[in-house]
Coordinates of C-alpha atoms in Angstrom, one line a residue:
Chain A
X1 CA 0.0 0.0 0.0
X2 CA 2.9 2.4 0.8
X3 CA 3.9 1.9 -2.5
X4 CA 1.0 2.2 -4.4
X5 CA 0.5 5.7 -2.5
X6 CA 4.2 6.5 -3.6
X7 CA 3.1 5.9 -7.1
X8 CA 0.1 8.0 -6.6
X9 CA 1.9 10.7 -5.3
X10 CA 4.8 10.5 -8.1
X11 CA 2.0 11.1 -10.4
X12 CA 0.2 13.8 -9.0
X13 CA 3.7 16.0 -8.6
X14 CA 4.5 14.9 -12.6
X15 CA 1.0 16.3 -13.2
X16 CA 1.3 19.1 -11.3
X17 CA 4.8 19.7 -13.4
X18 CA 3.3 19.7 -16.2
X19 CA 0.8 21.6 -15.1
X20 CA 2.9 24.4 -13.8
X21 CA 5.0 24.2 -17.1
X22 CA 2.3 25.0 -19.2
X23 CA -0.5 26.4 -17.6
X24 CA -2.9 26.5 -20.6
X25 CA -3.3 22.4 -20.7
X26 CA -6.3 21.2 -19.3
X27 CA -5.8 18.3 -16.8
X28 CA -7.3 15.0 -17.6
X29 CA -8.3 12.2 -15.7
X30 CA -7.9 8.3 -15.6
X31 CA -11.2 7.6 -16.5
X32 CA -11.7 9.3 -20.0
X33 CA -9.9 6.6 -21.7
X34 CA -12.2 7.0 -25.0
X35 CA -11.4 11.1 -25.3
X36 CA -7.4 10.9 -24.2
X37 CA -5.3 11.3 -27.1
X38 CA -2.9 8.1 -27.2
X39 CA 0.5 9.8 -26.4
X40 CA -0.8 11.4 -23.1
X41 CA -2.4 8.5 -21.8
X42 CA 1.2 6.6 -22.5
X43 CA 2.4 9.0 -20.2
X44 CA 0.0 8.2 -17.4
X45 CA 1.1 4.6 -17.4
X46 CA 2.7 3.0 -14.5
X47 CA 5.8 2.0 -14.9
X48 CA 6.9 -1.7 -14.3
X49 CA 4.1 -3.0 -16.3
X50 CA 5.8 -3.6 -19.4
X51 CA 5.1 -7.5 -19.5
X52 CA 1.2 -6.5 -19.5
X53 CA 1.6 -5.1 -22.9
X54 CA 2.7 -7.7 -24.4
X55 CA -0.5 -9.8 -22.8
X56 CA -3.0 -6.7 -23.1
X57 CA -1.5 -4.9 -26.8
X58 CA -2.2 -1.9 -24.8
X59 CA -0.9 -0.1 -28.0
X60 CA -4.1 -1.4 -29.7
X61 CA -6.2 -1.5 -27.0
X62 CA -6.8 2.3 -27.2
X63 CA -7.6 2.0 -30.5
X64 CA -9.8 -1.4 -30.6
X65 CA -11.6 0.9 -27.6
X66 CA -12.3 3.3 -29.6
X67 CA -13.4 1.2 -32.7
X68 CA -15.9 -1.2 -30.5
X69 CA -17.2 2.3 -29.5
X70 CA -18.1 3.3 -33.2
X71 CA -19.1 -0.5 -34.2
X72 CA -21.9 -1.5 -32.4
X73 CA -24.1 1.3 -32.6
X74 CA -27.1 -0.6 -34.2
X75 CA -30.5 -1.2 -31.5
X76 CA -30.5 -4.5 -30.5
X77 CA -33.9 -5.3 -32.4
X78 CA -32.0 -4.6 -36.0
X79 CA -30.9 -7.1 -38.3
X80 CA -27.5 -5.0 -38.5
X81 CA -26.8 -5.5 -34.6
X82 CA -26.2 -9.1 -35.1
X83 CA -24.3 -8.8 -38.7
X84 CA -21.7 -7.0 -36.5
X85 CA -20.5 -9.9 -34.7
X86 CA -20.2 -12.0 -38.0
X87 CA -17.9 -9.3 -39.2
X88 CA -15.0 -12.0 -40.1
X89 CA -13.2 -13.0 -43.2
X90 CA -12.3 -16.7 -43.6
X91 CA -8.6 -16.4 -43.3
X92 CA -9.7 -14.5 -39.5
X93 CA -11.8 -17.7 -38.5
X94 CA -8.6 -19.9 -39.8
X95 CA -6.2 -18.0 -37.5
X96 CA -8.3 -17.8 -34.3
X97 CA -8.7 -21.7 -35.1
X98 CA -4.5 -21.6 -35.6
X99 CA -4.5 -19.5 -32.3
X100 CA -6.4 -22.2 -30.3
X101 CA -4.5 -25.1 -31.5
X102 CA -1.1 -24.0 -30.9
X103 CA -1.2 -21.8 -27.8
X104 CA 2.0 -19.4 -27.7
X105 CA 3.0 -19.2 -24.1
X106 CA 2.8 -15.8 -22.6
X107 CA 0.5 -14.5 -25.1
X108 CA -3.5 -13.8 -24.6
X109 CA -5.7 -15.4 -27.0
X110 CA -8.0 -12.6 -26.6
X111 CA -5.9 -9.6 -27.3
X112 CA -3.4 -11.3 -29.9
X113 CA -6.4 -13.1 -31.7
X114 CA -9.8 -11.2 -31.5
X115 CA -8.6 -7.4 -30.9
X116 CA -12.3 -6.5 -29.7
X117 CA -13.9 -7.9 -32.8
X118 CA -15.9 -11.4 -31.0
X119 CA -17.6 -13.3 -33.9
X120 CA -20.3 -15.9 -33.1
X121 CA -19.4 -17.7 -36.1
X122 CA -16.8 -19.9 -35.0
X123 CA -18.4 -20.5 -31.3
X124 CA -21.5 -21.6 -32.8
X125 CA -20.0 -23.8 -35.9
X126 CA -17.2 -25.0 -33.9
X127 CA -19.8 -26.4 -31.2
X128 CA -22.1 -27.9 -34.1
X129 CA -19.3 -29.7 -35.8
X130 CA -18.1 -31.1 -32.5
X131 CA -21.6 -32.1 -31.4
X132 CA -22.0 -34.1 -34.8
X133 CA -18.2 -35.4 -34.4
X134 CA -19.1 -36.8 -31.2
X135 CA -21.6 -38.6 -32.0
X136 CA -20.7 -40.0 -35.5
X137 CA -17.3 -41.5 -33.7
X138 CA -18.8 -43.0 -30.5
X139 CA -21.3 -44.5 -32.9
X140 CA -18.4 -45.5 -35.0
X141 CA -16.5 -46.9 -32.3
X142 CA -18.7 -49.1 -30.6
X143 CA -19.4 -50.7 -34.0
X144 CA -16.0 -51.4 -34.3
X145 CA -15.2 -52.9 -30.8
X146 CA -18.9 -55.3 -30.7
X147 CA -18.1 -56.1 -34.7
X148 CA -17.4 -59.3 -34.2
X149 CA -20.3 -60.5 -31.5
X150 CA -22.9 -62.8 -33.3
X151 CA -25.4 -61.3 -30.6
X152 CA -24.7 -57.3 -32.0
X153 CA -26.9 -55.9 -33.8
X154 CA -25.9 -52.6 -35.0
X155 CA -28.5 -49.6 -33.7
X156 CA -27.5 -46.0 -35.2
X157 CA -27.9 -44.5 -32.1
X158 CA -29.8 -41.1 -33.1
X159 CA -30.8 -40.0 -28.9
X160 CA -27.2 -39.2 -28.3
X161 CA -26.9 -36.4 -31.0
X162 CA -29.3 -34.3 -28.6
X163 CA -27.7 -35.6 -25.5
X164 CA -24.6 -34.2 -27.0
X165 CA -25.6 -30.8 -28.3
X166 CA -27.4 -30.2 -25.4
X167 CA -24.3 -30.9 -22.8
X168 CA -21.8 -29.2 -25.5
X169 CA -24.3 -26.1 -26.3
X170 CA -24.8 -25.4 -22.4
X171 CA -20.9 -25.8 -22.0
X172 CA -20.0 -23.0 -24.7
X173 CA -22.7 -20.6 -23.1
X174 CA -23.3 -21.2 -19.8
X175 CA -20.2 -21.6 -18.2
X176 CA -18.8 -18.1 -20.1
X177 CA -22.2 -16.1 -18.4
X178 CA -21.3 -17.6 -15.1
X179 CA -17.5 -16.7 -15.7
X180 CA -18.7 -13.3 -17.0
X181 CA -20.9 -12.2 -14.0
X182 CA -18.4 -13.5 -11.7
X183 CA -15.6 -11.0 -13.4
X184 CA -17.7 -8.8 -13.3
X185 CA -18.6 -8.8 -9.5
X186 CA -15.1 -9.1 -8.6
X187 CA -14.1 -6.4 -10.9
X188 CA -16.6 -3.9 -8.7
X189 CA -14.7 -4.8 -5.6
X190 CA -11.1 -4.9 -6.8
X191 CA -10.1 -2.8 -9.1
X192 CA -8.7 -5.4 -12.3
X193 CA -6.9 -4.5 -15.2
X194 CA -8.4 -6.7 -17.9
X195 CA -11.8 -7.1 -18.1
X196 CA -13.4 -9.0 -21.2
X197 CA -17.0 -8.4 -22.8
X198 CA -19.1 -11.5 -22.3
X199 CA -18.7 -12.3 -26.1
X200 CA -15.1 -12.3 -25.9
X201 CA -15.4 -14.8 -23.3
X202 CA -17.7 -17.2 -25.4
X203 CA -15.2 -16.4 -28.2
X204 CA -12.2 -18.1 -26.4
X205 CA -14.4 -21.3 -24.9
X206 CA -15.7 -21.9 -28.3
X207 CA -12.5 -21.3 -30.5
X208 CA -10.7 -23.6 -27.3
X209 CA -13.4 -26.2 -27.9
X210 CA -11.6 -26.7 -31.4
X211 CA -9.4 -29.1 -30.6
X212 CA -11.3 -31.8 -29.3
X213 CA -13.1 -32.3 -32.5
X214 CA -9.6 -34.1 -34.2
X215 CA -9.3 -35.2 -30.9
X216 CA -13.3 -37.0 -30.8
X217 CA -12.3 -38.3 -34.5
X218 CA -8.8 -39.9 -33.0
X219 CA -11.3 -41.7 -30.0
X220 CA -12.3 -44.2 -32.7
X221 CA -9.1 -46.6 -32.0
X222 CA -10.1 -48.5 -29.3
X223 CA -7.1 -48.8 -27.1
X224 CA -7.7 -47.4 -23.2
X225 CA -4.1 -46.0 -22.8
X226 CA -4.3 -44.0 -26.9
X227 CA -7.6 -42.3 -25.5
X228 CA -6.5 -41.3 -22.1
X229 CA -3.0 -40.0 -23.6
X230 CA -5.1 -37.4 -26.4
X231 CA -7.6 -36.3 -23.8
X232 CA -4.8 -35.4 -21.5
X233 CA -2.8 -33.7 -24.6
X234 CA -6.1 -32.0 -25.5
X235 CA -6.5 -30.8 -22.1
X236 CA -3.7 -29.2 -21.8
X237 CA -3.6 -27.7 -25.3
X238 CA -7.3 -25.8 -24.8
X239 CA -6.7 -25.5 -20.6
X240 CA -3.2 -23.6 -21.4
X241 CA -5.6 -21.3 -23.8
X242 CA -7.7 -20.7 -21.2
X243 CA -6.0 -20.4 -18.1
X244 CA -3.0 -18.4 -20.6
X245 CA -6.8 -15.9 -21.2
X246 CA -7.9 -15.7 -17.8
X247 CA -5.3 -15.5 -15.2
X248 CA -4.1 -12.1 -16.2
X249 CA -7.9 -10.9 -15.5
X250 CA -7.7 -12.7 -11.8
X251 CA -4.2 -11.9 -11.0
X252 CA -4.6 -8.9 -9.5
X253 CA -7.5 -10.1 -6.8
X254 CA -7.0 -12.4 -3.3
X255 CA -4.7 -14.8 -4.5
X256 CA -7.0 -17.6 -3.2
X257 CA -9.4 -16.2 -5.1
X258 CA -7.3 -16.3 -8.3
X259 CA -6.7 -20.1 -8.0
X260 CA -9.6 -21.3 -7.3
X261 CA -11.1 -19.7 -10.5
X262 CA -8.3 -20.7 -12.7
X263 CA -8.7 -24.2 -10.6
X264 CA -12.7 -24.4 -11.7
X265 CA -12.1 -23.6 -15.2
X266 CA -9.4 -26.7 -15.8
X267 CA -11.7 -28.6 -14.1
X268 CA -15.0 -27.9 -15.6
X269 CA -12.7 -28.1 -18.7
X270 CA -11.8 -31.6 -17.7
X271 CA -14.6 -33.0 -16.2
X272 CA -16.5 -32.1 -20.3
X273 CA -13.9 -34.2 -21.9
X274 CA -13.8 -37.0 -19.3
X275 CA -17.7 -37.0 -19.7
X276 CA -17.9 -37.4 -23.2
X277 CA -15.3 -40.3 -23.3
X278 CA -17.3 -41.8 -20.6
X279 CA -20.7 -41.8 -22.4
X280 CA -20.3 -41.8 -25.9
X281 CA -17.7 -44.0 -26.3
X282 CA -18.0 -47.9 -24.6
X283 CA -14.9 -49.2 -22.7
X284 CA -12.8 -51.1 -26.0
X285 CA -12.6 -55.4 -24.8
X286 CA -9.8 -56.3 -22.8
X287 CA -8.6 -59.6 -23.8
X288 CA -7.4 -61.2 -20.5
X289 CA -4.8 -63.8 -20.3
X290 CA -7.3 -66.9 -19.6
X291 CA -7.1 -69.1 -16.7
X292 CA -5.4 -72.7 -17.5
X293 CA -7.8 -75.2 -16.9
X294 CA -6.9 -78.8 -17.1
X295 CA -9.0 -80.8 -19.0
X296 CA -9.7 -84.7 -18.5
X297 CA -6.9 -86.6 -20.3
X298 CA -4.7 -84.4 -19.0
X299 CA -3.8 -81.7 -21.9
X300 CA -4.3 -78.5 -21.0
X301 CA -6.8 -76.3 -22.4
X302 CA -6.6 -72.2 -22.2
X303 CA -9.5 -70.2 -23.0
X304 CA -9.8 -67.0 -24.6
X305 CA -12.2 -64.8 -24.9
Chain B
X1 CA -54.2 30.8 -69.7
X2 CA -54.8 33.6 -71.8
X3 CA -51.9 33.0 -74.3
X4 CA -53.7 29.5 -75.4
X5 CA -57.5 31.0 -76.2
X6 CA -56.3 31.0 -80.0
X7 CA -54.7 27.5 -80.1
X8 CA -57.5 25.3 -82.3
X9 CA -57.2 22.1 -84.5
X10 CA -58.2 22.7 -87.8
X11 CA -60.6 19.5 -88.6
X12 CA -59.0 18.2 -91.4
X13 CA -56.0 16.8 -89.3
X14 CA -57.1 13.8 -87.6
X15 CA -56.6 13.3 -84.5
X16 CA -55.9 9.8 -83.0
X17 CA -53.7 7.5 -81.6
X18 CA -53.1 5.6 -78.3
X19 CA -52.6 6.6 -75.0
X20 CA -52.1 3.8 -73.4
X21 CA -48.1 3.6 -73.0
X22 CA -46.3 0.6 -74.1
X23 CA -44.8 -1.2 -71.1
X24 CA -41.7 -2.9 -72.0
X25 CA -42.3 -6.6 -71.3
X26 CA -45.5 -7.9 -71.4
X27 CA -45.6 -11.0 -68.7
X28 CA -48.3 -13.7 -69.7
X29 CA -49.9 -13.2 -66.4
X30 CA -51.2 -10.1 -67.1
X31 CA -53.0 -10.6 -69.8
X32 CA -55.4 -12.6 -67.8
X33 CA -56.4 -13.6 -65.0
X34 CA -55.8 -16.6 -63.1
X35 CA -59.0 -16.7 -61.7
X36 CA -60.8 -18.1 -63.9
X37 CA -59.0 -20.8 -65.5
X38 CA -59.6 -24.7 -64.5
X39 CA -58.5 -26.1 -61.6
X40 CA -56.0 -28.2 -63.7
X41 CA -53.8 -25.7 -65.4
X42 CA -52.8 -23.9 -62.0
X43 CA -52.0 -27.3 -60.9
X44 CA -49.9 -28.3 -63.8
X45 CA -48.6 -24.6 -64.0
X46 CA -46.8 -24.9 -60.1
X47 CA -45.7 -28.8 -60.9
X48 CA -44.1 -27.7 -64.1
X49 CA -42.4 -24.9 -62.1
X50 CA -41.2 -27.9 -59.7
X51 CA -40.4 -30.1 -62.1
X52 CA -38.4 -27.9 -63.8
X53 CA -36.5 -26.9 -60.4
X54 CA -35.9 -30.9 -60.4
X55 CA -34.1 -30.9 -63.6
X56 CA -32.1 -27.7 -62.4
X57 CA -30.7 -29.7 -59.3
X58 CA -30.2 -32.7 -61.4
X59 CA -27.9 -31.0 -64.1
X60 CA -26.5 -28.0 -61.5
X61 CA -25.7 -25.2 -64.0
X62 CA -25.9 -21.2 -62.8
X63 CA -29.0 -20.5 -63.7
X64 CA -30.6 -18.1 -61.7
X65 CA -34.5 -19.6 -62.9
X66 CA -34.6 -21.9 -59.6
X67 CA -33.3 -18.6 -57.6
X68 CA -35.5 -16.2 -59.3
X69 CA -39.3 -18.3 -58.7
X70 CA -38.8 -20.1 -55.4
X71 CA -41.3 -22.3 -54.1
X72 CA -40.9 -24.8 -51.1
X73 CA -43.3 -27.3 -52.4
X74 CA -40.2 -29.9 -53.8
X75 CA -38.2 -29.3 -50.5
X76 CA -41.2 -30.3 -48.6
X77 CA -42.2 -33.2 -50.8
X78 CA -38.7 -34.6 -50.8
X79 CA -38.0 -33.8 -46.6
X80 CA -41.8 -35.7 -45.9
X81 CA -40.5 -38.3 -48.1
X82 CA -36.7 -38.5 -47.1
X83 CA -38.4 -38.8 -43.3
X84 CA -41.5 -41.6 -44.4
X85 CA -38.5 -43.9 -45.5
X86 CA -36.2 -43.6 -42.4
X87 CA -38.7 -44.4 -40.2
X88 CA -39.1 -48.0 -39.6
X89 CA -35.5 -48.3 -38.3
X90 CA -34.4 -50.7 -35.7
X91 CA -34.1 -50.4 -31.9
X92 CA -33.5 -52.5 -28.9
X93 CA -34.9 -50.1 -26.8
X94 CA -36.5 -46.9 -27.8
X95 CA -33.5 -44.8 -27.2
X96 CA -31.0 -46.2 -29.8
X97 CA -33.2 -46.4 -32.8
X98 CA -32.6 -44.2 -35.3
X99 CA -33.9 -40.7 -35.7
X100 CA -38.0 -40.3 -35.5
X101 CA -39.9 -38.6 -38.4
X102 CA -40.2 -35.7 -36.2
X103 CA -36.2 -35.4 -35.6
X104 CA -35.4 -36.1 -39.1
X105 CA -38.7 -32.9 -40.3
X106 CA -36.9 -30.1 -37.5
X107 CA -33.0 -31.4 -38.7
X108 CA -33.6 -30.6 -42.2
X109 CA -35.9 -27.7 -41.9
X110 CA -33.7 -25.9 -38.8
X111 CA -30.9 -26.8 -40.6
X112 CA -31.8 -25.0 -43.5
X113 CA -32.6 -21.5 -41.9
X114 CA -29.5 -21.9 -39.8
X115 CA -27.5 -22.0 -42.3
X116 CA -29.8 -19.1 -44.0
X117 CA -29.3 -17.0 -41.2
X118 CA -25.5 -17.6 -41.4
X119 CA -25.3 -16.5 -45.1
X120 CA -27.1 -13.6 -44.5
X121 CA -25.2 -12.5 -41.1
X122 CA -21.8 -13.2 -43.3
X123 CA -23.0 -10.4 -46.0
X124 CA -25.3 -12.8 -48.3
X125 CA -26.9 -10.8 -50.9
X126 CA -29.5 -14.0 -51.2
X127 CA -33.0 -13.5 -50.0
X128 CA -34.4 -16.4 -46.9
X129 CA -36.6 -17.9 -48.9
X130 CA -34.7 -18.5 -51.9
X131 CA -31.8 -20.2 -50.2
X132 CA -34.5 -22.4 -48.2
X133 CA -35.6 -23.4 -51.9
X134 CA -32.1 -24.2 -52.8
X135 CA -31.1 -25.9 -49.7
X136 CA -34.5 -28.0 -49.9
X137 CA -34.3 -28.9 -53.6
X138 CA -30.6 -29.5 -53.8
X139 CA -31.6 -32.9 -50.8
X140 CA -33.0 -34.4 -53.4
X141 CA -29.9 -36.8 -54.9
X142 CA -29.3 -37.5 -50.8
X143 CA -33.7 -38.9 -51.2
X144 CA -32.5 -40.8 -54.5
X145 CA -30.1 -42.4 -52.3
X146 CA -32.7 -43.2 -49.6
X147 CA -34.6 -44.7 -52.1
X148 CA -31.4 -46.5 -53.7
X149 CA -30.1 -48.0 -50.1
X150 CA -33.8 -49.6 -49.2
X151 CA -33.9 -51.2 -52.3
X152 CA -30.2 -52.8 -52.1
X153 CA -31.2 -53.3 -48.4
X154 CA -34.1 -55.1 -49.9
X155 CA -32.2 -57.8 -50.9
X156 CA -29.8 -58.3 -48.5
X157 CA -27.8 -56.4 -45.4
X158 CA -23.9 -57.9 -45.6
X159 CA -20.9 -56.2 -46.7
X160 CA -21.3 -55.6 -50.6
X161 CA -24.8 -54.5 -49.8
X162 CA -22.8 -52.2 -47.2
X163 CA -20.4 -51.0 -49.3
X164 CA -22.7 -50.4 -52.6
X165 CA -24.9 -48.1 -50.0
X166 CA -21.0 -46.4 -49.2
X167 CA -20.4 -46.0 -52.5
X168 CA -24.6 -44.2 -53.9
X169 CA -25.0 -42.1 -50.5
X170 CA -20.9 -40.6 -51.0
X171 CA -22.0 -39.8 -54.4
X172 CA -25.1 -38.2 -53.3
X173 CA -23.9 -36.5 -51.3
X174 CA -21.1 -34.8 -53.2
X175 CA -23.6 -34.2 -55.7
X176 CA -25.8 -32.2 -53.2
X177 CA -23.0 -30.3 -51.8
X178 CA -21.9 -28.8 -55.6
X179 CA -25.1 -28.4 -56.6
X180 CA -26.2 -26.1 -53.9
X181 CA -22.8 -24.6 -53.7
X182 CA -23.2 -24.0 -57.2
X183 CA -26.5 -21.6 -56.9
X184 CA -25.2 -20.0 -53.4
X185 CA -21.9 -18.9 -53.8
X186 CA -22.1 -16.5 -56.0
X187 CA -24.1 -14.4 -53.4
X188 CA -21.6 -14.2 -51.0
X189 CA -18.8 -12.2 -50.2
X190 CA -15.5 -13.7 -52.4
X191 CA -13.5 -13.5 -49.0
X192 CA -16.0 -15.6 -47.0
X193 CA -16.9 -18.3 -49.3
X194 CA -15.6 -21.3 -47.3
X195 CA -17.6 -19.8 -44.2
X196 CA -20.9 -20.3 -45.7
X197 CA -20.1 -23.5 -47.8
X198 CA -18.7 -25.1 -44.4
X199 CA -22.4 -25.2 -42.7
X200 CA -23.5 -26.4 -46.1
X201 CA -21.2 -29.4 -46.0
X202 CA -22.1 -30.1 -42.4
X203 CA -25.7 -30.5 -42.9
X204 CA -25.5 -32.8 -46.1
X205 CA -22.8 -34.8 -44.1
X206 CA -25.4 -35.0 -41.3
X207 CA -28.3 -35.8 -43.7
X208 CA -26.3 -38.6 -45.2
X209 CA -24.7 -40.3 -41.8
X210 CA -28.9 -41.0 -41.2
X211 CA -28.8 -42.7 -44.8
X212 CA -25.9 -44.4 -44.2
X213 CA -27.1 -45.9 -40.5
X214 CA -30.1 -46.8 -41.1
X215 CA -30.5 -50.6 -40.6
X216 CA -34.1 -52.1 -41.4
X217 CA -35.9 -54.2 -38.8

């Protein structure tokens, strides 16, 4: 606290410098961020906080501010309002996609990837395609593992497509509103540097939900130890995107706090994967080393399942 | 106006002529009405209209006839149909059959105006309607091979049946996906192509995974 009252105080005699220096300049304050010209607001900046530019782009920040201000100016009951959050090119949706998959460490997905312009597109196509993935390949697999059983008879199945876009729907929307309102509250009573607009935050849960549709695809083989192995490596390909998103927006709160947010997004994160494994994929046949049973005259029989 | 009190026509000059104006094109259906004619020709005049839409899908070229007059009588014909003949799948219990006719009706239907809405959003210059009419229309190869895989299923349900049924609903299905690709893409945006054919894709590859699975009684 004694520091942060240092800083305060460092500021107020630079701005009283500059105020005796040139009398005519009008004084502005911290929280016109839209109507501060960019050099002067550089000025303002703390020092010391040099690694939260490369997380935040504070360079663009000022700017994407200012654009989000002029973009979504239609009413919410206009056809125009919801054209502004398809307002992506294909090569945009190809590099959030990139972004997701191959999570550069010490970089936010958020300001490197979406620069205040959340689409809806990928969330929404990137949760149909994995529903329909899902389903397709735990249909496919337990084909495959009870080919061989004279008493199988195939069945397609169709009940888990809604059982699947019900669970993977509410995970892509749900758990960002519940992630927003809780920023949000804690951004009342601590004062945090990041915040993100509850789109952005669907955004990165639906664009991290990307790679578990190669991932759903790869479930087919039916060995226990392949499946475990890719949902760990997904895991911790689309947890690191998260928890690389939202720490910097937690950091600055009750370090308890902090982990135990970061802590329920992994888990909720882990607990969808090891869900879907669980129920849309059956448990592959183990064959078991058969127990030796001697038979009558004396040869020895082993059975095998 | 007192400058026009002398102005007179001498009576020799005659003085006629028309005052209708000539409207440029002169559409059939103005010249009479529909009201009156039998019962029949309305009828044949819309299943013309449909069947010509039929041969449009058939042999996709850009033709902007099945854009210009939509109808959604052929996409509801083929989605009633497409649903009638994947009913009567198998199920051990009622939860692992394959999809009701209800389930198969809202897929094709919702399906559609999603993927409308999404063109649209992206910067479609295509009106709703007329990309339902496309989207409908173009599921008809995917009800050909409905039609193809009960009769093969007909006569028998092992692996060549299997893999004949592999090879007509692939085919189908490729065949929907350029055909309707072929009418919508030139309404989009040239940079966004491949985020409004994507959806497209997705919902003939969902259409034709029910072909594919469906395993009589």
């Amino acid at each position: 606290i004694a520091h942060l009252a240092m800083y305060l105080f460092a500021e107020f005699d630079d701005a009283a410098n500059l105020l005796a220096a040139n009398p005519d300049a009008t004084t502005v304050s911290i929280d016109e961020t839209v109507e501060i010209p960019k050099n002067q607001h550089s000025r303002l900046q703390e020092p010391g906080r040099e690694e939260d530019d490369e997380l935040l782009g504070t360079d663009d920040s000022d700017k994407t501010e200012l654009l989000a201000g002029q973009k979504k100016s239609a009413p919410f009951w206009t056809f125009d309002y919801y054209q502004t959050f398809f307002d992506v090119d294909t090569y945009q949706v190809l590099d959030r996609i990139k972004g997701s998959v191959f999570p550069v460490p010490g970089k936010n997905f958020v300001r490197l990837y979406i620069r205040s312009n959340p689409d809806l597109y990928g969330p929404f196509w990137i949760c149909a395609t994995l529903v329909f993935t899902i389903a397709v390949s735990g249909n496919l697999s337990n084909f495959f593992i009870h080919l061989g059983k004279p008493t199988y008879h195939y069945v397609p199945e169709f009940r888990k497509v809604s059982i699947a876009a019900t669970t993977i729907y509410a995970y892509a929307w749900l758990v960002p509103l519940a992630l927003w309102g809780f920023l949000m509250w804690r951004n009342s009573k601590v004062m945090n540097i990041v915040s993100y607009s509850f789109l952005e935050i669907v955004c990165v849960y639906g664009y991290s939900l990307f790679i578990y549709i190669p991932t759903a695809i790869l479930w087919i083989i039916p060995q226990e130890v392949v499946r475990w192995v890719l949902m760990i490596f997904s895991l911790c390909l689309s947890g690191s995107v998260l928890v690389m998103t939202f720490w910097p927006a937690v950091r600055d709160d009750n370090r308890r706090v902090a982990l135990v947010t970061v802590g329920t997004i992994v888990l909720l994160h882990a607990l969808l994967s090891v869900g879907c494994l669980a129920y849309f994929f059956d448990a592959p046949e183990v064959d078991v080393p058969a127990p030796i049973i001697p038979a009558q005259n004396g040869t020895v029989i082993t059975k095998s399942q | 106006f007192p400058g026009l009190t002398d102005v007179s026509i001498s009576e020799d000059i005659p003085v006629e002529g028309q005052i209708t104006v000539p409207v440029g094109s002169h559409s059939p259906d103005e010249e009479f009405s529909t009201l009156d004619e039998p019962v029949r020709d309305t009828i044949m005049r819309d299943l013309k209209a449909v069947g010509k839409k039929f041969v449009h899908v058939m042999y996709p070229k850009k033709s902007s006839a099945l854009l210009r007059d939509w109808d959604l009588w052929g996409p509801l014909v083929l989605c009633v149909s497409l649903a009638l003949m994947l009913q009567g799948g198998s199920a051990d219990s009622k939860d692992d059959g394959g999809p009701q006719f209800a389930e198969v009706f809202v897929i094709i239907w919702f399906g559609a105006v999603v993927i409308t809405l999404n063109s649209k959003l992206l910067g479609g210059t295509i009106s709703f309607f007329q990309s339902l009419c496309v989207l409908g229309y173009c599921v008809m190869p995917l009800t050909v091979a409905m039609l193809v895989c009960r009769l093969v299923l007909l006569a028998g349900s092992g692996t060549i049946s299997f893999i004949i049924r592999l090879i007509v609903v692939l085919a189908m299905f490729g065949w929907s996906t350029l055909a309707s690709t072929a009418f919508l893409a030139d309404s989009q945006p040239p940079n966004r192509k491949a985020l409004v054919v994507y959806p497209i894709f997705l919902f003939y590859f969902v259409i034709s995974w029910m072909i594919l699975t469906f395993t009589p009684q």
